PDB file of N, CA and C in Angstrom:
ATOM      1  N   UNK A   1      -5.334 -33.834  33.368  1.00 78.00           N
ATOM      2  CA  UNK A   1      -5.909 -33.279  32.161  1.00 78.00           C
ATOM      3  C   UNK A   1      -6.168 -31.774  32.324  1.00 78.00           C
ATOM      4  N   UNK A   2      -6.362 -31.713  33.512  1.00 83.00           N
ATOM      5  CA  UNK A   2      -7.058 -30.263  34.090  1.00 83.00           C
ATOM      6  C   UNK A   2      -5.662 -29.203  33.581  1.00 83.00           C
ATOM      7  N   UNK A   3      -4.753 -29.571  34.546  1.00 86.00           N
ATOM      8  CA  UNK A   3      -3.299 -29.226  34.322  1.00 86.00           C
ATOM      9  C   UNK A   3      -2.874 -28.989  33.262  1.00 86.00           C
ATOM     10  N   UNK A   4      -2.916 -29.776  32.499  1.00 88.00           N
ATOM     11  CA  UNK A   4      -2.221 -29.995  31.190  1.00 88.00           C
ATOM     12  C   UNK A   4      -3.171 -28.918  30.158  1.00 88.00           C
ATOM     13  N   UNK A   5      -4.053 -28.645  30.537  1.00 90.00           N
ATOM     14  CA  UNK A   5      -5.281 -27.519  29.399  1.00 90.00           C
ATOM     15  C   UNK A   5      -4.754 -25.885  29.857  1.00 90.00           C
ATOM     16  N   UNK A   6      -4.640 -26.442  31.767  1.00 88.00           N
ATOM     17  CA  UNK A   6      -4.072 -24.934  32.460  1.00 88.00           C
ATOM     18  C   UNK A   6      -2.662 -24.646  31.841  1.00 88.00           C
ATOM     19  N   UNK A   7      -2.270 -25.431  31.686  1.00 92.00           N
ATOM     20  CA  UNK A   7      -0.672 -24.887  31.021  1.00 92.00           C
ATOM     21  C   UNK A   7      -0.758 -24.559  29.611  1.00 92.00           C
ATOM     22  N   UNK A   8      -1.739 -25.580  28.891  1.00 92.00           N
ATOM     23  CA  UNK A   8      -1.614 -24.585  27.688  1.00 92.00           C
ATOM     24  C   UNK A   8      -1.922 -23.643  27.083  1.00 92.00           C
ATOM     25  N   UNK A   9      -3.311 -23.016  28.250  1.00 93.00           N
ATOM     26  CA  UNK A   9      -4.152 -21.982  28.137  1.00 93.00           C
ATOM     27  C   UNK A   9      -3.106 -20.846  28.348  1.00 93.00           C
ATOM     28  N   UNK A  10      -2.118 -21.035  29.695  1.00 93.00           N
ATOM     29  CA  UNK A  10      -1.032 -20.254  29.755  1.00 93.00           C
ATOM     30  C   UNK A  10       0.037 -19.953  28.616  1.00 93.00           C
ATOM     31  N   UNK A  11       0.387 -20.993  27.988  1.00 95.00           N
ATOM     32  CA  UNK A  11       1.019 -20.795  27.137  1.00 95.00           C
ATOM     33  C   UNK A  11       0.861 -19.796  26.227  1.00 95.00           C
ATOM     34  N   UNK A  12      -0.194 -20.167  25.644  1.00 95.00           N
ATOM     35  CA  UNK A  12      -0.802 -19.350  24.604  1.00 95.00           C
ATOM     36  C   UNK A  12      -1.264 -17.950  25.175  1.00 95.00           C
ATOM     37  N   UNK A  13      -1.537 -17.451  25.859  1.00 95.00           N
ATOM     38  CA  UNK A  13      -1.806 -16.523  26.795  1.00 95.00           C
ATOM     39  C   UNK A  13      -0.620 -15.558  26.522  1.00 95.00           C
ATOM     40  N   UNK A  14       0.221 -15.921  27.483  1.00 96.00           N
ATOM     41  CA  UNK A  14       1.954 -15.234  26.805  1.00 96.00           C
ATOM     42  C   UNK A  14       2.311 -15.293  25.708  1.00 96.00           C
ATOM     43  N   UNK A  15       1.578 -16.310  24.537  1.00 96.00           N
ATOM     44  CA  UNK A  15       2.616 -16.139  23.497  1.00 96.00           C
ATOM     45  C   UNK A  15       1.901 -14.563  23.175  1.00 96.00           C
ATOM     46  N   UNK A  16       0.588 -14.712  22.842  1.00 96.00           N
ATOM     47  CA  UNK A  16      -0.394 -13.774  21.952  1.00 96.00           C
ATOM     48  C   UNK A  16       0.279 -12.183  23.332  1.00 96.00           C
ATOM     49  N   UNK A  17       0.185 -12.271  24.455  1.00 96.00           N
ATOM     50  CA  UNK A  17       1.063 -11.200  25.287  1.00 96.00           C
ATOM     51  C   UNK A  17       2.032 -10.616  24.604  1.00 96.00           C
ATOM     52  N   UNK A  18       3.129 -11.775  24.244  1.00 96.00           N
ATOM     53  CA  UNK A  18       4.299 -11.367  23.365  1.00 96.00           C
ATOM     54  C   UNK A  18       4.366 -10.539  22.120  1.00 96.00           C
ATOM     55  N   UNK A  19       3.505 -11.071  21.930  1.00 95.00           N
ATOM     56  CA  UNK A  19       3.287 -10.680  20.190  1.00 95.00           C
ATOM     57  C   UNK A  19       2.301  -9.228  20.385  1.00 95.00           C
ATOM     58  N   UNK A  20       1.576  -9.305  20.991  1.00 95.00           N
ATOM     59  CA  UNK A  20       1.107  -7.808  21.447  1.00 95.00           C
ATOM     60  C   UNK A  20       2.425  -6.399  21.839  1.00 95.00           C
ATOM     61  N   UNK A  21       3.176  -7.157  22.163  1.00 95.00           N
ATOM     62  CA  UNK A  21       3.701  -5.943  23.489  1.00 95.00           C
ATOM     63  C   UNK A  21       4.578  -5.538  21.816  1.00 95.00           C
ATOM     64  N   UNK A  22       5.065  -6.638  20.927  1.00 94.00           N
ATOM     65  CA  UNK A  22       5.747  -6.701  19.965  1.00 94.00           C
ATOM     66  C   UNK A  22       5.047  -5.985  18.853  1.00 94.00           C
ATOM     67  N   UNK A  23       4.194  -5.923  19.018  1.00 94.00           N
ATOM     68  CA  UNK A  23       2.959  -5.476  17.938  1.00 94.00           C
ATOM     69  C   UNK A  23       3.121  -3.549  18.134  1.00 94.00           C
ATOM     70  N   UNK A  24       2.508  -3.728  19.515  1.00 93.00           N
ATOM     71  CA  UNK A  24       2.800  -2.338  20.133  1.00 93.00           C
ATOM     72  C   UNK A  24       4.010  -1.500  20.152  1.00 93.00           C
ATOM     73  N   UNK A  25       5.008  -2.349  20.324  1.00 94.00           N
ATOM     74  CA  UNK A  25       5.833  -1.272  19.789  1.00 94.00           C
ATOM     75  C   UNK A  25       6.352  -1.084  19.083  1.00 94.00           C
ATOM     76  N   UNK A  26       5.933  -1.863  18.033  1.00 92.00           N
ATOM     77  CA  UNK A  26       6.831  -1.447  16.525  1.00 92.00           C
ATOM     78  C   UNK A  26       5.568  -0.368  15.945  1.00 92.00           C
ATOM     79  N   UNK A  27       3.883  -0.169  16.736  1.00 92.00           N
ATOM     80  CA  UNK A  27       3.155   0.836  16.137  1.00 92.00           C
ATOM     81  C   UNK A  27       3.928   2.125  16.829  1.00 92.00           C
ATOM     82  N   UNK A  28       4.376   2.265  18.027  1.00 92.00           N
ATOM     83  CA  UNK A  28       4.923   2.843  18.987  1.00 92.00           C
ATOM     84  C   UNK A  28       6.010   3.769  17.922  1.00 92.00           C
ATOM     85  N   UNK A  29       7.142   3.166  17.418  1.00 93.00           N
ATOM     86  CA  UNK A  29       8.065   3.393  16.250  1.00 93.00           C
ATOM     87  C   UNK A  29       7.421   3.893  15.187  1.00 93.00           C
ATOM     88  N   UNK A  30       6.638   3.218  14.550  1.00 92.00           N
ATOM     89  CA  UNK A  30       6.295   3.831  13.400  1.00 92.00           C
ATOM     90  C   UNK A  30       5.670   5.044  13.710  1.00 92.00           C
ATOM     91  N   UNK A  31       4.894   5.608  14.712  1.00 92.00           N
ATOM     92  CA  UNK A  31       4.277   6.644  15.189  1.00 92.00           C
ATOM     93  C   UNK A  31       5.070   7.606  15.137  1.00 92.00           C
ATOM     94  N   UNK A  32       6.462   7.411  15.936  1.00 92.00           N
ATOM     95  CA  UNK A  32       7.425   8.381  16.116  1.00 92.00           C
ATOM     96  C   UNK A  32       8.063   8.457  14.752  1.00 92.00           C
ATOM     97  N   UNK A  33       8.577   7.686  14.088  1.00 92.00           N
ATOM     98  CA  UNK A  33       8.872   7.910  12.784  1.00 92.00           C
ATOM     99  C   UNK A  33       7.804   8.960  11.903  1.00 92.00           C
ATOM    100  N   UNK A  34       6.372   8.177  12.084  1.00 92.00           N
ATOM    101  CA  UNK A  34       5.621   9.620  11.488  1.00 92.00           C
ATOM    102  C   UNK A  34       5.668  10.997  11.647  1.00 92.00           C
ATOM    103  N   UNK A  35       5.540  10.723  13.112  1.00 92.00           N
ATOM    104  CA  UNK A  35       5.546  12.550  13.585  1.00 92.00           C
ATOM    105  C   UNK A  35       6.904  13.575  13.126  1.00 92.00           C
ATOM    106  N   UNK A  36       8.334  12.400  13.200  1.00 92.00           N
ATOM    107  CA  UNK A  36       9.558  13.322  12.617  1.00 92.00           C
ATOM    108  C   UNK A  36       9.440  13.408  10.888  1.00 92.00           C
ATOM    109  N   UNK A  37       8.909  12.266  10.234  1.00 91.00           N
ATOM    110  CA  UNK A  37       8.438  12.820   8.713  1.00 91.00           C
ATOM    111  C   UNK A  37       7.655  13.901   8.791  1.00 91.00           C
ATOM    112  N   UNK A  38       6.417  14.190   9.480  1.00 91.00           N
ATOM    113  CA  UNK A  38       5.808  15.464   9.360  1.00 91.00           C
ATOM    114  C   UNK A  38       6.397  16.550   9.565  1.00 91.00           C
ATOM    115  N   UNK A  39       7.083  16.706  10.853  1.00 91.00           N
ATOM    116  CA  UNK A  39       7.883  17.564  11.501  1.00 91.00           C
ATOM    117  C   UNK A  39       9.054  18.011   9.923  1.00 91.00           C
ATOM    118  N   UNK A  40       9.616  17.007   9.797  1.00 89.00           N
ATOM    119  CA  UNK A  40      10.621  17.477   8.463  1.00 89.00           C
ATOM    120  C   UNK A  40      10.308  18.154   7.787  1.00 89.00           C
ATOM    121  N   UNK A  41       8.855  17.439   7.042  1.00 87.00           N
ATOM    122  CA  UNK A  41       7.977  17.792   5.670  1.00 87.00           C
ATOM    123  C   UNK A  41       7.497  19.797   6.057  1.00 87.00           C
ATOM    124  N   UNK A  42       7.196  19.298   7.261  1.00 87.00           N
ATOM    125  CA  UNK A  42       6.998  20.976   7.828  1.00 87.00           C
ATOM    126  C   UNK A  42       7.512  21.875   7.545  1.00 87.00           C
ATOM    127  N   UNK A  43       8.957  21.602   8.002  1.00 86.00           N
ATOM    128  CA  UNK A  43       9.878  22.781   8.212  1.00 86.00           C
ATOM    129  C   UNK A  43      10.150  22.941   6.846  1.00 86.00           C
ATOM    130  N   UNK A  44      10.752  21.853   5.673  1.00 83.00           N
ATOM    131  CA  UNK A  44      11.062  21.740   4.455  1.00 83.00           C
ATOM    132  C   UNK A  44       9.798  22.650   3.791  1.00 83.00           C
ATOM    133  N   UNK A  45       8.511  22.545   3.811  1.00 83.00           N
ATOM    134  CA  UNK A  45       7.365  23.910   3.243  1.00 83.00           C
ATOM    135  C   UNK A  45       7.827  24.890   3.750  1.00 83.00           C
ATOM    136  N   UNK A  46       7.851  25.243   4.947  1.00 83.00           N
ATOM    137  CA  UNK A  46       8.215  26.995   5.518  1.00 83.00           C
ATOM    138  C   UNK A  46       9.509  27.165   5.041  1.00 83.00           C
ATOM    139  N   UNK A  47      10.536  26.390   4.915  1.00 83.00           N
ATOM    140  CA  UNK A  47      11.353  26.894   4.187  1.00 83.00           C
ATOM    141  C   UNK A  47      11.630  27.008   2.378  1.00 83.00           C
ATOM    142  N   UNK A  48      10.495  26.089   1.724  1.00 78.00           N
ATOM    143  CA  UNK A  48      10.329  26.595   0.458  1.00 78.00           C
ATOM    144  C   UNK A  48       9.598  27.411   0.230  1.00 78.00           C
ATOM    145  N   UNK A  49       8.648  27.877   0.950  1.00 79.00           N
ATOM    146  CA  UNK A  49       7.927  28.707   0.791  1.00 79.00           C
ATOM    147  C   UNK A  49       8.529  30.075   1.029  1.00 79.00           C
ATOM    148  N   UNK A  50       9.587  30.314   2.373  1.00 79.00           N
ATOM    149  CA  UNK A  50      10.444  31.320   1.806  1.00 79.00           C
ATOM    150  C   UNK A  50      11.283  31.703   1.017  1.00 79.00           C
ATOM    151  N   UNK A  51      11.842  30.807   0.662  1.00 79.00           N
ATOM    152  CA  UNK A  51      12.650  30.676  -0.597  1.00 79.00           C
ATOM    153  C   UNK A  51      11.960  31.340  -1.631  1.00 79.00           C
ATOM    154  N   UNK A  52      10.253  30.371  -2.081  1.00 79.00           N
ATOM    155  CA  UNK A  52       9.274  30.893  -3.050  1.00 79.00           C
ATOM    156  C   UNK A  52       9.243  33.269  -2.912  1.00 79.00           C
ATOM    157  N   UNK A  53       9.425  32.823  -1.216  1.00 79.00           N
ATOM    158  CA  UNK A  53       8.627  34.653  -0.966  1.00 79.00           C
ATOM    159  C   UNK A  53       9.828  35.185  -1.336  1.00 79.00           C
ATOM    160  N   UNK A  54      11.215  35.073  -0.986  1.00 77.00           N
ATOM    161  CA  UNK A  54      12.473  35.300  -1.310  1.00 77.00           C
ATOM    162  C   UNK A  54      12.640  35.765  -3.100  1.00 77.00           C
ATOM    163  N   UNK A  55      11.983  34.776  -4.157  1.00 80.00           N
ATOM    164  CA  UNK A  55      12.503  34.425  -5.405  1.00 80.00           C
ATOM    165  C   UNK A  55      11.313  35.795  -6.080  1.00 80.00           C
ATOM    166  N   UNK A  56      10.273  35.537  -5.148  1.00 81.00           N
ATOM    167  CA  UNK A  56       9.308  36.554  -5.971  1.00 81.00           C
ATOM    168  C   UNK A  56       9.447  37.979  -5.608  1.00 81.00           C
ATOM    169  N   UNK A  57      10.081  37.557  -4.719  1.00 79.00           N
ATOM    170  CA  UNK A  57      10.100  39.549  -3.795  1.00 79.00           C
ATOM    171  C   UNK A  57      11.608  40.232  -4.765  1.00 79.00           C
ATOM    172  N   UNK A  58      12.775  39.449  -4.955  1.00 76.00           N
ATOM    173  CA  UNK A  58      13.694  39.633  -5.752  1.00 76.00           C
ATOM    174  C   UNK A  58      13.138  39.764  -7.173  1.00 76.00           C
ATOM    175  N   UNK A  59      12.406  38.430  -7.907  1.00 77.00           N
ATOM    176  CA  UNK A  59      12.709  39.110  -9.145  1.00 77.00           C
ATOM    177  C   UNK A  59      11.198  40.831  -9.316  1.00 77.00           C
ATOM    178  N   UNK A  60      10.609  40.782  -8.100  1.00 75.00           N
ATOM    179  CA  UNK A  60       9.868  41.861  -8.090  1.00 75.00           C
ATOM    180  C   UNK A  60      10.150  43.416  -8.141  1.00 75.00           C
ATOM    181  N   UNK A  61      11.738  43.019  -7.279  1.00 70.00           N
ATOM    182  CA  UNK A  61      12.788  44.274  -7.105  1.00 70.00           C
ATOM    183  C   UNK A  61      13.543  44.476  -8.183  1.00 70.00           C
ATOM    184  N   UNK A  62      13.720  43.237  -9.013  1.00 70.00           N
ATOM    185  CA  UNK A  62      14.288  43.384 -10.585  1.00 70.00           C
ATOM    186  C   UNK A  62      13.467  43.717 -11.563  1.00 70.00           C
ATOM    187  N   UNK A  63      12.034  43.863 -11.284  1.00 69.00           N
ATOM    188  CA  UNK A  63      11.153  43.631 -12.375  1.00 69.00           C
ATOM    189  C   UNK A  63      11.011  45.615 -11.855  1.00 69.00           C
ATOM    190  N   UNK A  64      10.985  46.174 -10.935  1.00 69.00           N
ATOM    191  CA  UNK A  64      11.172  47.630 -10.356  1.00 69.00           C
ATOM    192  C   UNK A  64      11.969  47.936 -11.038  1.00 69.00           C
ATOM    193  N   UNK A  65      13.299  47.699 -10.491  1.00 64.00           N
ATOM    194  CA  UNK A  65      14.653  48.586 -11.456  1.00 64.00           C
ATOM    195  C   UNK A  65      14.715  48.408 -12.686  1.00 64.00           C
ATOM    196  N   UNK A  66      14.061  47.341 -13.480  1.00 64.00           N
ATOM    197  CA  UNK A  66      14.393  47.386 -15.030  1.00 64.00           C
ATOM    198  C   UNK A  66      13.243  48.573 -15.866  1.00 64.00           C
ATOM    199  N   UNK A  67      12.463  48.956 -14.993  1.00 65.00           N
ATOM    200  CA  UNK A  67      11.412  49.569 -15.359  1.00 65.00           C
ATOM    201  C   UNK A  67      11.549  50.733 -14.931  1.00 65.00           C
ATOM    202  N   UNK A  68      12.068  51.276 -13.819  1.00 68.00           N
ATOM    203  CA  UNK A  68      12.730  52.641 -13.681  1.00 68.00           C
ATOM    204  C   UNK A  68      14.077  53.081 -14.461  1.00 68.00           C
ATOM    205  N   UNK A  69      14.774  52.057 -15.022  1.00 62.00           N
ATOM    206  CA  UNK A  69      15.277  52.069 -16.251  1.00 62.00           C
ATOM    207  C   UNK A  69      14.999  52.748 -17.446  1.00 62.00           C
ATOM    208  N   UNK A  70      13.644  52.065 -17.932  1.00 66.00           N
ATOM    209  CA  UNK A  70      13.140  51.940 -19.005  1.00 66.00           C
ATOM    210  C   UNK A  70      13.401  50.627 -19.856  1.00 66.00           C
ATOM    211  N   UNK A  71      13.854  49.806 -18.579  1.00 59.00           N
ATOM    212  CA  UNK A  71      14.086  48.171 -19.782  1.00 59.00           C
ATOM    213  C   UNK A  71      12.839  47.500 -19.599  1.00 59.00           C
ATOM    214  N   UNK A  72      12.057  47.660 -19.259  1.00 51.00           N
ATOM    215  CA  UNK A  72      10.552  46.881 -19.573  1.00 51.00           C
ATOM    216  C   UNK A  72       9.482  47.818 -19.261  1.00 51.00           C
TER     217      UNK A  72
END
């Protein structure tokens, strides 16, 4: 009887082990998956945001010459 409780205490022991290590590394994955979404999301702002500094500094240099013109 003794035996038979020791083995199933084992059993269950490894399964819930299993399912941990399984648990762990699919948080393991999703972690790394997060950090390269951030990492993306990152670079994708610094580069709209130059784009943004790019679009305003141009039409700023157009909004100059139309006015040394006399078109606005």
């Amino acid at each position: 009887m003794f035996l038979r409780s020791l083995q199933n205490y084992n059993t269950h022991k490894s399964r819930i082990n299993e399912k941990y290590e399984k648990f762990s590394q699919r948080c393991e994955e999703d972690e790394k998956a997060t950090q390269a979404f951030y990492e993306t999301h990152k670079q994708y702002l610094k580069t709209g945001q130059k784009e943004q500094n790019l679009r305003e500094e141009d039409e700023s240099h157009n909004n100059d010459n139309c006015a040394s013109l006399g078109l606005r």
